[in-house]
């Protein structure tokens, strides 16, 4: 949150130098989130894929192959 960013900058003794950047960044972040949630246009499948499934994301979560046969329950 903005408050925690400002507190961290104060702890690191860089608040005077960075407070405007912190506020501007958070403002734009919240504005973008607001605009994104209020967008009512059509999103094509390619754009949806890019937002929710970036390249490589599924391959990182795939289980590694195992050198054993699956159990047969019949």
mmCIF file of the N, C-alpha and C atoms, coordinates in Angstrom:
data_MODEL
# 
_entry.id   MODEL 
# 
loop_
_atom_site.group_PDB 
_atom_site.id 
_atom_site.type_symbol 
_atom_site.label_atom_id 
_atom_site.label_alt_id 
_atom_site.label_comp_id 
_atom_site.label_asym_id 
_atom_site.label_entity_id 
_atom_site.label_seq_id 
_atom_site.pdbx_PDB_ins_code 
_atom_site.Cartn_x 
_atom_site.Cartn_y 
_atom_site.Cartn_z 
_atom_site.occupancy 
_atom_site.B_iso_or_equiv 
_atom_site.pdbx_formal_charge 
_atom_site.auth_seq_id 
_atom_site.auth_comp_id 
_atom_site.auth_asym_id 
_atom_site.auth_atom_id 
_atom_site.pdbx_PDB_model_num 
ATOM 1   N N  . UNK A 1 1  ? 0.834   -1.185  0.000   1.00 0.00 ? 1  UNK A N  1 
ATOM 2   C CA . UNK A 1 1  ? 0.000   0.000   0.000   1.00 0.00 ? 1  UNK A CA 1 
ATOM 3   C C  . UNK A 1 1  ? 0.880   1.250   0.000   1.00 0.00 ? 1  UNK A C  1 
ATOM 4   N N  . UNK A 1 2  ? 0.265   2.351   -0.272  1.00 0.00 ? 2  UNK A N  1 
ATOM 5   C CA . UNK A 1 2  ? 0.987   3.620   -0.317  1.00 0.00 ? 2  UNK A CA 1 
ATOM 6   C C  . UNK A 1 2  ? 1.615   3.932   1.035   1.00 0.00 ? 2  UNK A C  1 
ATOM 7   N N  . UNK A 1 3  ? 0.849   3.710   2.079   1.00 0.00 ? 3  UNK A N  1 
ATOM 8   C CA . UNK A 1 3  ? 1.345   4.004   3.422   1.00 0.00 ? 3  UNK A CA 1 
ATOM 9   C C  . UNK A 1 3  ? 2.585   3.179   3.751   1.00 0.00 ? 3  UNK A C  1 
ATOM 10  N N  . UNK A 1 4  ? 2.549   1.894   3.446   1.00 0.00 ? 4  UNK A N  1 
ATOM 11  C CA . UNK A 1 4  ? 3.713   1.051   3.749   1.00 0.00 ? 4  UNK A CA 1 
ATOM 12  C C  . UNK A 1 4  ? 4.913   1.425   2.882   1.00 0.00 ? 4  UNK A C  1 
ATOM 13  N N  . UNK A 1 5  ? 4.669   1.850   1.639   1.00 0.00 ? 5  UNK A N  1 
ATOM 14  C CA . UNK A 1 5  ? 5.770   2.325   0.791   1.00 0.00 ? 5  UNK A CA 1 
ATOM 15  C C  . UNK A 1 5  ? 6.434   3.555   1.400   1.00 0.00 ? 5  UNK A C  1 
ATOM 16  N N  . UNK A 1 6  ? 5.614   4.477   1.883   1.00 0.00 ? 6  UNK A N  1 
ATOM 17  C CA . UNK A 1 6  ? 6.156   5.696   2.494   1.00 0.00 ? 6  UNK A CA 1 
ATOM 18  C C  . UNK A 1 6  ? 6.915   5.371   3.781   1.00 0.00 ? 6  UNK A C  1 
ATOM 19  N N  . UNK A 1 7  ? 6.381   4.455   4.581   1.00 0.00 ? 7  UNK A N  1 
ATOM 20  C CA . UNK A 1 7  ? 7.079   4.055   5.808   1.00 0.00 ? 7  UNK A CA 1 
ATOM 21  C C  . UNK A 1 7  ? 8.424   3.406   5.497   1.00 0.00 ? 7  UNK A C  1 
ATOM 22  N N  . UNK A 1 8  ? 8.444   2.547   4.489   1.00 0.00 ? 8  UNK A N  1 
ATOM 23  C CA . UNK A 1 8  ? 9.700   1.894   4.116   1.00 0.00 ? 8  UNK A CA 1 
ATOM 24  C C  . UNK A 1 8  ? 10.713  2.915   3.614   1.00 0.00 ? 8  UNK A C  1 
ATOM 25  N N  . UNK A 1 9  ? 10.266  3.871   2.830   1.00 0.00 ? 9  UNK A N  1 
ATOM 26  C CA . UNK A 1 9  ? 11.170  4.921   2.346   1.00 0.00 ? 9  UNK A CA 1 
ATOM 27  C C  . UNK A 1 9  ? 11.721  5.730   3.518   1.00 0.00 ? 9  UNK A C  1 
ATOM 28  N N  . UNK A 1 10 ? 10.888  5.960   4.522   1.00 0.00 ? 10 UNK A N  1 
ATOM 29  C CA . UNK A 1 10 ? 11.353  6.677   5.715   1.00 0.00 ? 10 UNK A CA 1 
ATOM 30  C C  . UNK A 1 10 ? 12.409  5.858   6.451   1.00 0.00 ? 10 UNK A C  1 
ATOM 31  N N  . UNK A 1 11 ? 12.168  4.543   6.588   1.00 0.00 ? 11 UNK A N  1 
ATOM 32  C CA . UNK A 1 11 ? 13.145  3.674   7.253   1.00 0.00 ? 11 UNK A CA 1 
ATOM 33  C C  . UNK A 1 11 ? 14.485  3.677   6.518   1.00 0.00 ? 11 UNK A C  1 
ATOM 34  N N  . UNK A 1 12 ? 14.415  3.727   5.188   1.00 0.00 ? 12 UNK A N  1 
ATOM 35  C CA . UNK A 1 12 ? 15.635  3.722   4.381   1.00 0.00 ? 12 UNK A CA 1 
ATOM 36  C C  . UNK A 1 12 ? 16.222  5.123   4.196   1.00 0.00 ? 12 UNK A C  1 
ATOM 37  N N  . UNK A 1 13 ? 15.608  6.095   4.833   1.00 0.00 ? 13 UNK A N  1 
ATOM 38  C CA . UNK A 1 13 ? 16.053  7.494   4.808   1.00 0.00 ? 13 UNK A CA 1 
ATOM 39  C C  . UNK A 1 13 ? 16.109  8.062   3.386   1.00 0.00 ? 13 UNK A C  1 
ATOM 40  N N  . UNK A 1 14 ? 15.116  7.702   2.579   1.00 0.00 ? 14 UNK A N  1 
ATOM 41  C CA . UNK A 1 14 ? 15.022  8.236   1.219   1.00 0.00 ? 14 UNK A CA 1 
ATOM 42  C C  . UNK A 1 14 ? 13.643  8.849   0.961   1.00 0.00 ? 14 UNK A C  1 
ATOM 43  N N  . UNK A 1 15 ? 12.893  9.098   2.027   1.00 0.00 ? 15 UNK A N  1 
ATOM 44  C CA . UNK A 1 15 ? 11.540  9.618   1.876   1.00 0.00 ? 15 UNK A CA 1 
ATOM 45  C C  . UNK A 1 15 ? 11.526  10.981  1.204   1.00 0.00 ? 15 UNK A C  1 
ATOM 46  N N  . UNK A 1 16 ? 12.380  11.897  1.646   1.00 0.00 ? 16 UNK A N  1 
ATOM 47  C CA . UNK A 1 16 ? 12.391  13.242  1.063   1.00 0.00 ? 16 UNK A CA 1 
ATOM 48  C C  . UNK A 1 16 ? 12.666  13.211  -0.432  1.00 0.00 ? 16 UNK A C  1 
ATOM 49  N N  . UNK A 1 17 ? 13.487  12.277  -0.858  1.00 0.00 ? 17 UNK A N  1 
ATOM 50  C CA . UNK A 1 17 ? 13.860  12.174  -2.270  1.00 0.00 ? 17 UNK A CA 1 
ATOM 51  C C  . UNK A 1 17 ? 12.780  11.483  -3.108  1.00 0.00 ? 17 UNK A C  1 
ATOM 52  N N  . UNK A 1 18 ? 12.019  10.558  -2.499  1.00 0.00 ? 18 UNK A N  1 
ATOM 53  C CA . UNK A 1 18 ? 11.146  9.681   -3.284  1.00 0.00 ? 18 UNK A CA 1 
ATOM 54  C C  . UNK A 1 18 ? 9.651   9.793   -3.021  1.00 0.00 ? 18 UNK A C  1 
ATOM 55  N N  . UNK A 1 19 ? 9.203   10.630  -2.127  1.00 0.00 ? 19 UNK A N  1 
ATOM 56  C CA . UNK A 1 19 ? 7.788   10.626  -1.780  1.00 0.00 ? 19 UNK A CA 1 
ATOM 57  C C  . UNK A 1 19 ? 6.891   10.936  -2.970  1.00 0.00 ? 19 UNK A C  1 
ATOM 58  N N  . UNK A 1 20 ? 7.313   11.852  -3.839  1.00 0.00 ? 20 UNK A N  1 
ATOM 59  C CA . UNK A 1 20 ? 6.480   12.185  -4.997  1.00 0.00 ? 20 UNK A CA 1 
ATOM 60  C C  . UNK A 1 20 ? 6.387   11.005  -5.965  1.00 0.00 ? 20 UNK A C  1 
ATOM 61  N N  . UNK A 1 21 ? 7.495   10.337  -6.185  1.00 0.00 ? 21 UNK A N  1 
ATOM 62  C CA . UNK A 1 21 ? 7.495   9.173   -7.077  1.00 0.00 ? 21 UNK A CA 1 
ATOM 63  C C  . UNK A 1 21 ? 6.613   8.058   -6.526  1.00 0.00 ? 21 UNK A C  1 
ATOM 64  N N  . UNK A 1 22 ? 6.655   7.864   -5.227  1.00 0.00 ? 22 UNK A N  1 
ATOM 65  C CA . UNK A 1 22 ? 5.836   6.828   -4.597  1.00 0.00 ? 22 UNK A CA 1 
ATOM 66  C C  . UNK A 1 22 ? 4.354   7.140   -4.787  1.00 0.00 ? 22 UNK A C  1 
ATOM 67  N N  . UNK A 1 23 ? 3.976   8.382   -4.494  1.00 0.00 ? 23 UNK A N  1 
ATOM 68  C CA . UNK A 1 23 ? 2.568   8.765   -4.639  1.00 0.00 ? 23 UNK A CA 1 
ATOM 69  C C  . UNK A 1 23 ? 2.118   8.675   -6.093  1.00 0.00 ? 23 UNK A C  1 
ATOM 70  N N  . UNK A 1 24 ? 2.942   9.111   -7.027  1.00 0.00 ? 24 UNK A N  1 
ATOM 71  C CA . UNK A 1 24 ? 2.599   9.077   -8.452  1.00 0.00 ? 24 UNK A CA 1 
ATOM 72  C C  . UNK A 1 24 ? 2.455   7.626   -8.931  1.00 0.00 ? 24 UNK A C  1 
ATOM 73  N N  . UNK A 1 25 ? 3.399   6.779   -8.543  1.00 0.00 ? 25 UNK A N  1 
ATOM 74  C CA . UNK A 1 25 ? 3.333   5.367   -8.932  1.00 0.00 ? 25 UNK A CA 1 
ATOM 75  C C  . UNK A 1 25 ? 2.051   4.720   -8.423  1.00 0.00 ? 25 UNK A C  1 
ATOM 76  N N  . UNK A 1 26 ? 1.753   4.910   -7.150  1.00 0.00 ? 26 UNK A N  1 
ATOM 77  C CA . UNK A 1 26 ? 0.558   4.291   -6.575  1.00 0.00 ? 26 UNK A CA 1 
ATOM 78  C C  . UNK A 1 26 ? -0.718  4.861   -7.189  1.00 0.00 ? 26 UNK A C  1 
ATOM 79  N N  . UNK A 1 27 ? -0.742  6.158   -7.458  1.00 0.00 ? 27 UNK A N  1 
ATOM 80  C CA . UNK A 1 27 ? -1.907  6.757   -8.105  1.00 0.00 ? 27 UNK A CA 1 
ATOM 81  C C  . UNK A 1 27 ? -2.153  6.103   -9.460  1.00 0.00 ? 27 UNK A C  1 
ATOM 82  N N  . UNK A 1 28 ? -1.095  5.987   -10.265 1.00 0.00 ? 28 UNK A N  1 
ATOM 83  C CA . UNK A 1 28 ? -1.244  5.379   -11.589 1.00 0.00 ? 28 UNK A CA 1 
ATOM 84  C C  . UNK A 1 28 ? -1.610  3.900   -11.493 1.00 0.00 ? 28 UNK A C  1 
ATOM 85  N N  . UNK A 1 29 ? -1.068  3.218   -10.498 1.00 0.00 ? 29 UNK A N  1 
ATOM 86  C CA . UNK A 1 29 ? -1.409  1.808   -10.307 1.00 0.00 ? 29 UNK A CA 1 
ATOM 87  C C  . UNK A 1 29 ? -2.897  1.657   -9.993  1.00 0.00 ? 29 UNK A C  1 
ATOM 88  N N  . UNK A 1 30 ? -3.412  2.450   -9.068  1.00 0.00 ? 30 UNK A N  1 
ATOM 89  C CA . UNK A 1 30 ? -4.818  2.369   -8.704  1.00 0.00 ? 30 UNK A CA 1 
ATOM 90  C C  . UNK A 1 30 ? -5.714  2.823   -9.853  1.00 0.00 ? 30 UNK A C  1 
ATOM 91  N N  . UNK A 1 31 ? -5.284  3.844   -10.590 1.00 0.00 ? 31 UNK A N  1 
ATOM 92  C CA . UNK A 1 31 ? -6.057  4.307   -11.740 1.00 0.00 ? 31 UNK A CA 1 
ATOM 93  C C  . UNK A 1 31 ? -6.148  3.212   -12.800 1.00 0.00 ? 31 UNK A C  1 
ATOM 94  N N  . UNK A 1 32 ? -5.038  2.570   -13.087 1.00 0.00 ? 32 UNK A N  1 
ATOM 95  C CA . UNK A 1 32 ? -5.042  1.484   -14.065 1.00 0.00 ? 32 UNK A CA 1 
ATOM 96  C C  . UNK A 1 32 ? -5.917  0.325   -13.637 1.00 0.00 ? 32 UNK A C  1 
ATOM 97  N N  . UNK A 1 33 ? -5.879  -0.003  -12.359 1.00 0.00 ? 33 UNK A N  1 
ATOM 98  C CA . UNK A 1 33 ? -6.729  -1.076  -11.840 1.00 0.00 ? 33 UNK A CA 1 
ATOM 99  C C  . UNK A 1 33 ? -8.198  -0.704  -11.984 1.00 0.00 ? 33 UNK A C  1 
ATOM 100 N N  . UNK A 1 34 ? -8.534  0.521   -11.625 1.00 0.00 ? 34 UNK A N  1 
ATOM 101 C CA . UNK A 1 34 ? -9.912  1.005   -11.748 1.00 0.00 ? 34 UNK A CA 1 
ATOM 102 C C  . UNK A 1 34 ? -10.379 0.938   -13.196 1.00 0.00 ? 34 UNK A C  1 
ATOM 103 N N  . UNK A 1 35 ? -9.544  1.443   -14.103 1.00 0.00 ? 35 UNK A N  1 
ATOM 104 C CA . UNK A 1 35 ? -9.917  1.437   -15.515 1.00 0.00 ? 35 UNK A CA 1 
ATOM 105 C C  . UNK A 1 35 ? -10.052 0.010   -16.041 1.00 0.00 ? 35 UNK A C  1 
ATOM 106 N N  . UNK A 1 36 ? -9.162  -0.866  -15.615 1.00 0.00 ? 36 UNK A N  1 
ATOM 107 C CA . UNK A 1 36 ? -9.234  -2.253  -16.061 1.00 0.00 ? 36 UNK A CA 1 
ATOM 108 C C  . UNK A 1 36 ? -10.503 -2.948  -15.608 1.00 0.00 ? 36 UNK A C  1 
ATOM 109 N N  . UNK A 1 37 ? -10.900 -2.727  -14.371 1.00 0.00 ? 37 UNK A N  1 
ATOM 110 C CA . UNK A 1 37 ? -12.110 -3.370  -13.871 1.00 0.00 ? 37 UNK A CA 1 
ATOM 111 C C  . UNK A 1 37 ? -13.371 -2.772  -14.481 1.00 0.00 ? 37 UNK A C  1 
ATOM 112 N N  . UNK A 1 38 ? -13.304 -1.530  -14.911 1.00 0.00 ? 38 UNK A N  1 
ATOM 113 C CA . UNK A 1 38 ? -14.477 -0.885  -15.491 1.00 0.00 ? 38 UNK A CA 1 
ATOM 114 C C  . UNK A 1 38 ? -14.548 -1.013  -17.003 1.00 0.00 ? 38 UNK A C  1 
ATOM 115 N N  . UNK A 1 39 ? -13.566 -1.640  -17.611 1.00 0.00 ? 39 UNK A N  1 
ATOM 116 C CA . UNK A 1 39 ? -13.574 -1.827  -19.058 1.00 0.00 ? 39 UNK A CA 1 
ATOM 117 C C  . UNK A 1 39 ? -14.656 -2.831  -19.416 1.00 0.00 ? 39 UNK A C  1 
ATOM 118 N N  . UNK A 1 40 ? -15.510 -2.456  -20.338 1.00 0.00 ? 40 UNK A N  1 
ATOM 119 C CA . UNK A 1 40 ? -16.607 -3.356  -20.694 1.00 0.00 ? 40 UNK A CA 1 
ATOM 120 C C  . UNK A 1 40 ? -16.532 -3.809  -22.148 1.00 0.00 ? 40 UNK A C  1 
ATOM 121 N N  . UNK A 1 41 ? -15.441 -3.515  -22.817 1.00 0.00 ? 41 UNK A N  1 
ATOM 122 C CA . UNK A 1 41 ? -15.298 -3.929  -24.210 1.00 0.00 ? 41 UNK A CA 1 
ATOM 123 C C  . UNK A 1 41 ? -14.971 -5.403  -24.336 1.00 0.00 ? 41 UNK A C  1 
ATOM 124 N N  . UNK A 1 42 ? -14.982 -5.864  -25.568 1.00 0.00 ? 42 UNK A N  1 
ATOM 125 C CA . UNK A 1 42 ? -14.693 -7.271  -25.840 1.00 0.00 ? 42 UNK A CA 1 
ATOM 126 C C  . UNK A 1 42 ? -13.185 -7.496  -25.799 1.00 0.00 ? 42 UNK A C  1 
ATOM 127 N N  . UNK A 1 43 ? -12.773 -8.526  -25.102 1.00 0.00 ? 43 UNK A N  1 
ATOM 128 C CA . UNK A 1 43 ? -11.361 -8.907  -25.042 1.00 0.00 ? 43 UNK A CA 1 
ATOM 129 C C  . UNK A 1 43 ? -11.217 -10.196 -25.840 1.00 0.00 ? 43 UNK A C  1 
ATOM 130 N N  . UNK A 1 44 ? -10.364 -10.164 -26.845 1.00 0.00 ? 44 UNK A N  1 
ATOM 131 C CA . UNK A 1 44 ? -10.205 -11.364 -27.668 1.00 0.00 ? 44 UNK A CA 1 
ATOM 132 C C  . UNK A 1 44 ? -9.377  -12.420 -26.927 1.00 0.00 ? 44 UNK A C  1 
ATOM 133 N N  . UNK A 1 45 ? -9.416  -13.629 -27.438 1.00 0.00 ? 45 UNK A N  1 
ATOM 134 C CA . UNK A 1 45 ? -8.767  -14.762 -26.772 1.00 0.00 ? 45 UNK A CA 1 
ATOM 135 C C  . UNK A 1 45 ? -7.264  -14.567 -26.640 1.00 0.00 ? 45 UNK A C  1 
ATOM 136 N N  . UNK A 1 46 ? -6.642  -13.947 -27.645 1.00 0.00 ? 46 UNK A N  1 
ATOM 137 C CA . UNK A 1 46 ? -5.193  -13.744 -27.601 1.00 0.00 ? 46 UNK A CA 1 
ATOM 138 C C  . UNK A 1 46 ? -4.804  -12.795 -26.467 1.00 0.00 ? 46 UNK A C  1 
ATOM 139 N N  . UNK A 1 47 ? -5.557  -11.713 -26.301 1.00 0.00 ? 47 UNK A N  1 
ATOM 140 C CA . UNK A 1 47 ? -5.275  -10.774 -25.218 1.00 0.00 ? 47 UNK A CA 1 
ATOM 141 C C  . UNK A 1 47 ? -5.522  -11.435 -23.861 1.00 0.00 ? 47 UNK A C  1 
ATOM 142 N N  . UNK A 1 48 ? -6.600  -12.178 -23.753 1.00 0.00 ? 48 UNK A N  1 
ATOM 143 C CA . UNK A 1 48 ? -6.901  -12.895 -22.511 1.00 0.00 ? 48 UNK A CA 1 
ATOM 144 C C  . UNK A 1 48 ? -5.771  -13.865 -22.173 1.00 0.00 ? 48 UNK A C  1 
ATOM 145 N N  . UNK A 1 49 ? -5.291  -14.590 -23.167 1.00 0.00 ? 49 UNK A N  1 
ATOM 146 C CA . UNK A 1 49 ? -4.186  -15.532 -22.973 1.00 0.00 ? 49 UNK A CA 1 
ATOM 147 C C  . UNK A 1 49 ? -2.944  -14.805 -22.471 1.00 0.00 ? 49 UNK A C  1 
ATOM 148 N N  . UNK A 1 50 ? -2.639  -13.659 -23.043 1.00 0.00 ? 50 UNK A N  1 
ATOM 149 C CA . UNK A 1 50 ? -1.447  -12.903 -22.660 1.00 0.00 ? 50 UNK A CA 1 
ATOM 150 C C  . UNK A 1 50 ? -1.544  -12.397 -21.222 1.00 0.00 ? 50 UNK A C  1 
ATOM 151 N N  . UNK A 1 51 ? -2.720  -11.929 -20.806 1.00 0.00 ? 51 UNK A N  1 
ATOM 152 C CA . UNK A 1 51 ? -2.885  -11.415 -19.441 1.00 0.00 ? 51 UNK A CA 1 
ATOM 153 C C  . UNK A 1 51 ? -2.806  -12.510 -18.390 1.00 0.00 ? 51 UNK A C  1 
ATOM 154 N N  . UNK A 1 52 ? -3.525  -13.590 -18.625 1.00 0.00 ? 52 UNK A N  1 
ATOM 155 C CA . UNK A 1 52 ? -3.686  -14.585 -17.579 1.00 0.00 ? 52 UNK A CA 1 
ATOM 156 C C  . UNK A 1 52 ? -2.737  -15.767 -17.676 1.00 0.00 ? 52 UNK A C  1 
ATOM 157 N N  . UNK A 1 53 ? -2.152  -15.996 -18.836 1.00 0.00 ? 53 UNK A N  1 
ATOM 158 C CA . UNK A 1 53 ? -1.239  -17.119 -19.025 1.00 0.00 ? 53 UNK A CA 1 
ATOM 159 C C  . UNK A 1 53 ? -0.006  -16.661 -19.791 1.00 0.00 ? 53 UNK A C  1 
ATOM 160 N N  . UNK A 1 54 ? 0.881   -15.884 -19.164 1.00 0.00 ? 54 UNK A N  1 
ATOM 161 C CA . UNK A 1 54 ? 2.070   -15.396 -19.867 1.00 0.00 ? 54 UNK A CA 1 
ATOM 162 C C  . UNK A 1 54 ? 2.942   -16.547 -20.351 1.00 0.00 ? 54 UNK A C  1 
ATOM 163 N N  . UNK A 1 55 ? 3.783   -16.303 -21.355 1.00 0.00 ? 55 UNK A N  1 
ATOM 164 C CA . UNK A 1 55 ? 4.617   -17.374 -21.909 1.00 0.00 ? 55 UNK A CA 1 
ATOM 165 C C  . UNK A 1 55 ? 5.435   -18.074 -20.826 1.00 0.00 ? 55 UNK A C  1 
ATOM 166 N N  . UNK A 1 56 ? 5.402   -19.393 -20.845 1.00 0.00 ? 56 UNK A N  1 
ATOM 167 C CA . UNK A 1 56 ? 6.200   -20.180 -19.914 1.00 0.00 ? 56 UNK A CA 1 
ATOM 168 C C  . UNK A 1 56 ? 5.566   -20.435 -18.567 1.00 0.00 ? 56 UNK A C  1 
ATOM 169 N N  . UNK A 1 57 ? 4.454   -19.787 -18.259 1.00 0.00 ? 57 UNK A N  1 
ATOM 170 C CA . UNK A 1 57 ? 3.875   -19.921 -16.916 1.00 0.00 ? 57 UNK A CA 1 
ATOM 171 C C  . UNK A 1 57 ? 3.381   -21.347 -16.655 1.00 0.00 ? 57 UNK A C  1 
ATOM 172 N N  . UNK A 1 58 ? 2.810   -21.969 -17.655 1.00 0.00 ? 58 UNK A N  1 
ATOM 173 C CA . UNK A 1 58 ? 2.290   -23.318 -17.445 1.00 0.00 ? 58 UNK A CA 1 
ATOM 174 C C  . UNK A 1 58 ? 3.398   -24.354 -17.421 1.00 0.00 ? 58 UNK A C  1 
ATOM 175 N N  . UNK A 1 59 ? 4.444   -24.146 -18.208 1.00 0.00 ? 59 UNK A N  1 
ATOM 176 C CA . UNK A 1 59 ? 5.536   -25.118 -18.220 1.00 0.00 ? 59 UNK A CA 1 
ATOM 177 C C  . UNK A 1 59 ? 6.280   -25.141 -16.889 1.00 0.00 ? 59 UNK A C  1 
ATOM 178 N N  . UNK A 1 60 ? 6.316   -24.007 -16.195 1.00 0.00 ? 60 UNK A N  1 
ATOM 179 C CA . UNK A 1 60 ? 6.984   -23.949 -14.893 1.00 0.00 ? 60 UNK A CA 1 
ATOM 180 C C  . UNK A 1 60 ? 6.205   -24.713 -13.833 1.00 0.00 ? 60 UNK A C  1 
ATOM 181 N N  . UNK A 1 61 ? 4.895   -24.824 -14.001 1.00 0.00 ? 61 UNK A N  1 
ATOM 182 C CA . UNK A 1 61 ? 4.065   -25.457 -12.984 1.00 0.00 ? 61 UNK A CA 1 
ATOM 183 C C  . UNK A 1 61 ? 3.737   -26.906 -13.309 1.00 0.00 ? 61 UNK A C  1 
ATOM 184 N N  . UNK A 1 62 ? 4.156   -27.367 -14.462 1.00 0.00 ? 62 UNK A N  1 
ATOM 185 C CA . UNK A 1 62 ? 3.900   -28.761 -14.822 1.00 0.00 ? 62 UNK A CA 1 
ATOM 186 C C  . UNK A 1 62 ? 4.781   -29.659 -13.970 1.00 0.00 ? 62 UNK A C  1 
ATOM 187 N N  . UNK A 1 63 ? 4.220   -30.744 -13.471 1.00 0.00 ? 63 UNK A N  1 
ATOM 188 C CA . UNK A 1 63 ? 5.050   -31.643 -12.660 1.00 0.00 ? 63 UNK A CA 1 
ATOM 189 C C  . UNK A 1 63 ? 6.130   -32.302 -13.515 1.00 0.00 ? 63 UNK A C  1 
ATOM 190 N N  . UNK A 1 64 ? 7.245   -32.544 -12.916 1.00 0.00 ? 64 UNK A N  1 
ATOM 191 C CA . UNK A 1 64 ? 8.344   -33.214 -13.619 1.00 0.00 ? 64 UNK A CA 1 
ATOM 192 C C  . UNK A 1 64 ? 7.944   -34.656 -13.891 1.00 0.00 ? 64 UNK A C  1 
ATOM 193 N N  . UNK A 1 65 ? 8.371   -35.199 -15.028 1.00 0.00 ? 65 UNK A N  1 
ATOM 194 C CA . UNK A 1 65 ? 8.034   -36.593 -15.318 1.00 0.00 ? 65 UNK A CA 1 
ATOM 195 C C  . UNK A 1 65 ? 8.640   -37.536 -14.277 1.00 0.00 ? 65 UNK A C  1 
ATOM 196 N N  . UNK A 1 66 ? 7.889   -38.586 -13.949 1.00 0.00 ? 66 UNK A N  1 
ATOM 197 C CA . UNK A 1 66 ? 8.356   -39.542 -12.950 1.00 0.00 ? 66 UNK A CA 1 
ATOM 198 C C  . UNK A 1 66 ? 8.618   -40.877 -13.619 1.00 0.00 ? 66 UNK A C  1 
ATOM 199 N N  . UNK A 1 67 ? 9.673   -41.570 -13.215 1.00 0.00 ? 67 UNK A N  1 
ATOM 200 C CA . UNK A 1 67 ? 10.018  -42.850 -13.851 1.00 0.00 ? 67 UNK A CA 1 
ATOM 201 C C  . UNK A 1 67 ? 9.246   -44.041 -13.271 1.00 0.00 ? 67 UNK A C  1 
ATOM 202 N N  . UNK A 1 68 ? 7.985   -43.833 -12.908 1.00 0.00 ? 68 UNK A N  1 
ATOM 203 C CA . UNK A 1 68 ? 7.179   -44.931 -12.360 1.00 0.00 ? 68 UNK A CA 1 
ATOM 204 C C  . UNK A 1 68 ? 5.884   -45.039 -13.156 1.00 0.00 ? 68 UNK A C  1 
ATOM 205 N N  . UNK A 1 69 ? 5.335   -46.223 -13.167 1.00 0.00 ? 69 UNK A N  1 
ATOM 206 C CA . UNK A 1 69 ? 4.059   -46.452 -13.839 1.00 0.00 ? 69 UNK A CA 1 
ATOM 207 C C  . UNK A 1 69 ? 2.926   -46.036 -12.904 1.00 0.00 ? 69 UNK A C  1 
ATOM 208 N N  . UNK A 1 70 ? 1.843   -45.490 -13.450 1.00 0.00 ? 70 UNK A N  1 
ATOM 209 C CA . UNK A 1 70 ? 0.707   -45.158 -12.594 1.00 0.00 ? 70 UNK A CA 1 
ATOM 210 C C  . UNK A 1 70 ? 0.063   -46.424 -12.026 1.00 0.00 ? 70 UNK A C  1 
ATOM 211 N N  . UNK A 1 71 ? -0.585  -46.297 -10.893 1.00 0.00 ? 71 UNK A N  1 
ATOM 212 C CA . UNK A 1 71 ? -1.267  -47.423 -10.256 1.00 0.00 ? 71 UNK A CA 1 
ATOM 213 C C  . UNK A 1 71 ? -2.528  -47.749 -11.052 1.00 0.00 ? 71 UNK A C  1 
ATOM 214 N N  . UNK A 1 72 ? -2.737  -49.024 -11.327 1.00 0.00 ? 72 UNK A N  1 
ATOM 215 C CA . UNK A 1 72 ? -3.936  -49.470 -12.036 1.00 0.00 ? 72 UNK A CA 1 
ATOM 216 C C  . UNK A 1 72 ? -4.884  -50.071 -11.011 1.00 0.00 ? 72 UNK A C  1 
ATOM 217 N N  . UNK A 1 73 ? -6.074  -49.513 -10.912 1.00 0.00 ? 73 UNK A N  1 
ATOM 218 C CA . UNK A 1 73 ? -7.024  -49.902 -9.873  1.00 0.00 ? 73 UNK A CA 1 
ATOM 219 C C  . UNK A 1 73 ? -8.081  -50.891 -10.349 1.00 0.00 ? 73 UNK A C  1 
ATOM 220 N N  . UNK A 1 74 ? -7.837  -51.707 -11.344 1.00 0.00 ? 74 UNK A N  1 
ATOM 221 C CA . UNK A 1 74 ? -8.865  -52.654 -11.754 1.00 0.00 ? 74 UNK A CA 1 
ATOM 222 C C  . UNK A 1 74 ? -8.412  -54.062 -11.595 1.00 0.00 ? 74 UNK A C  1 
# 
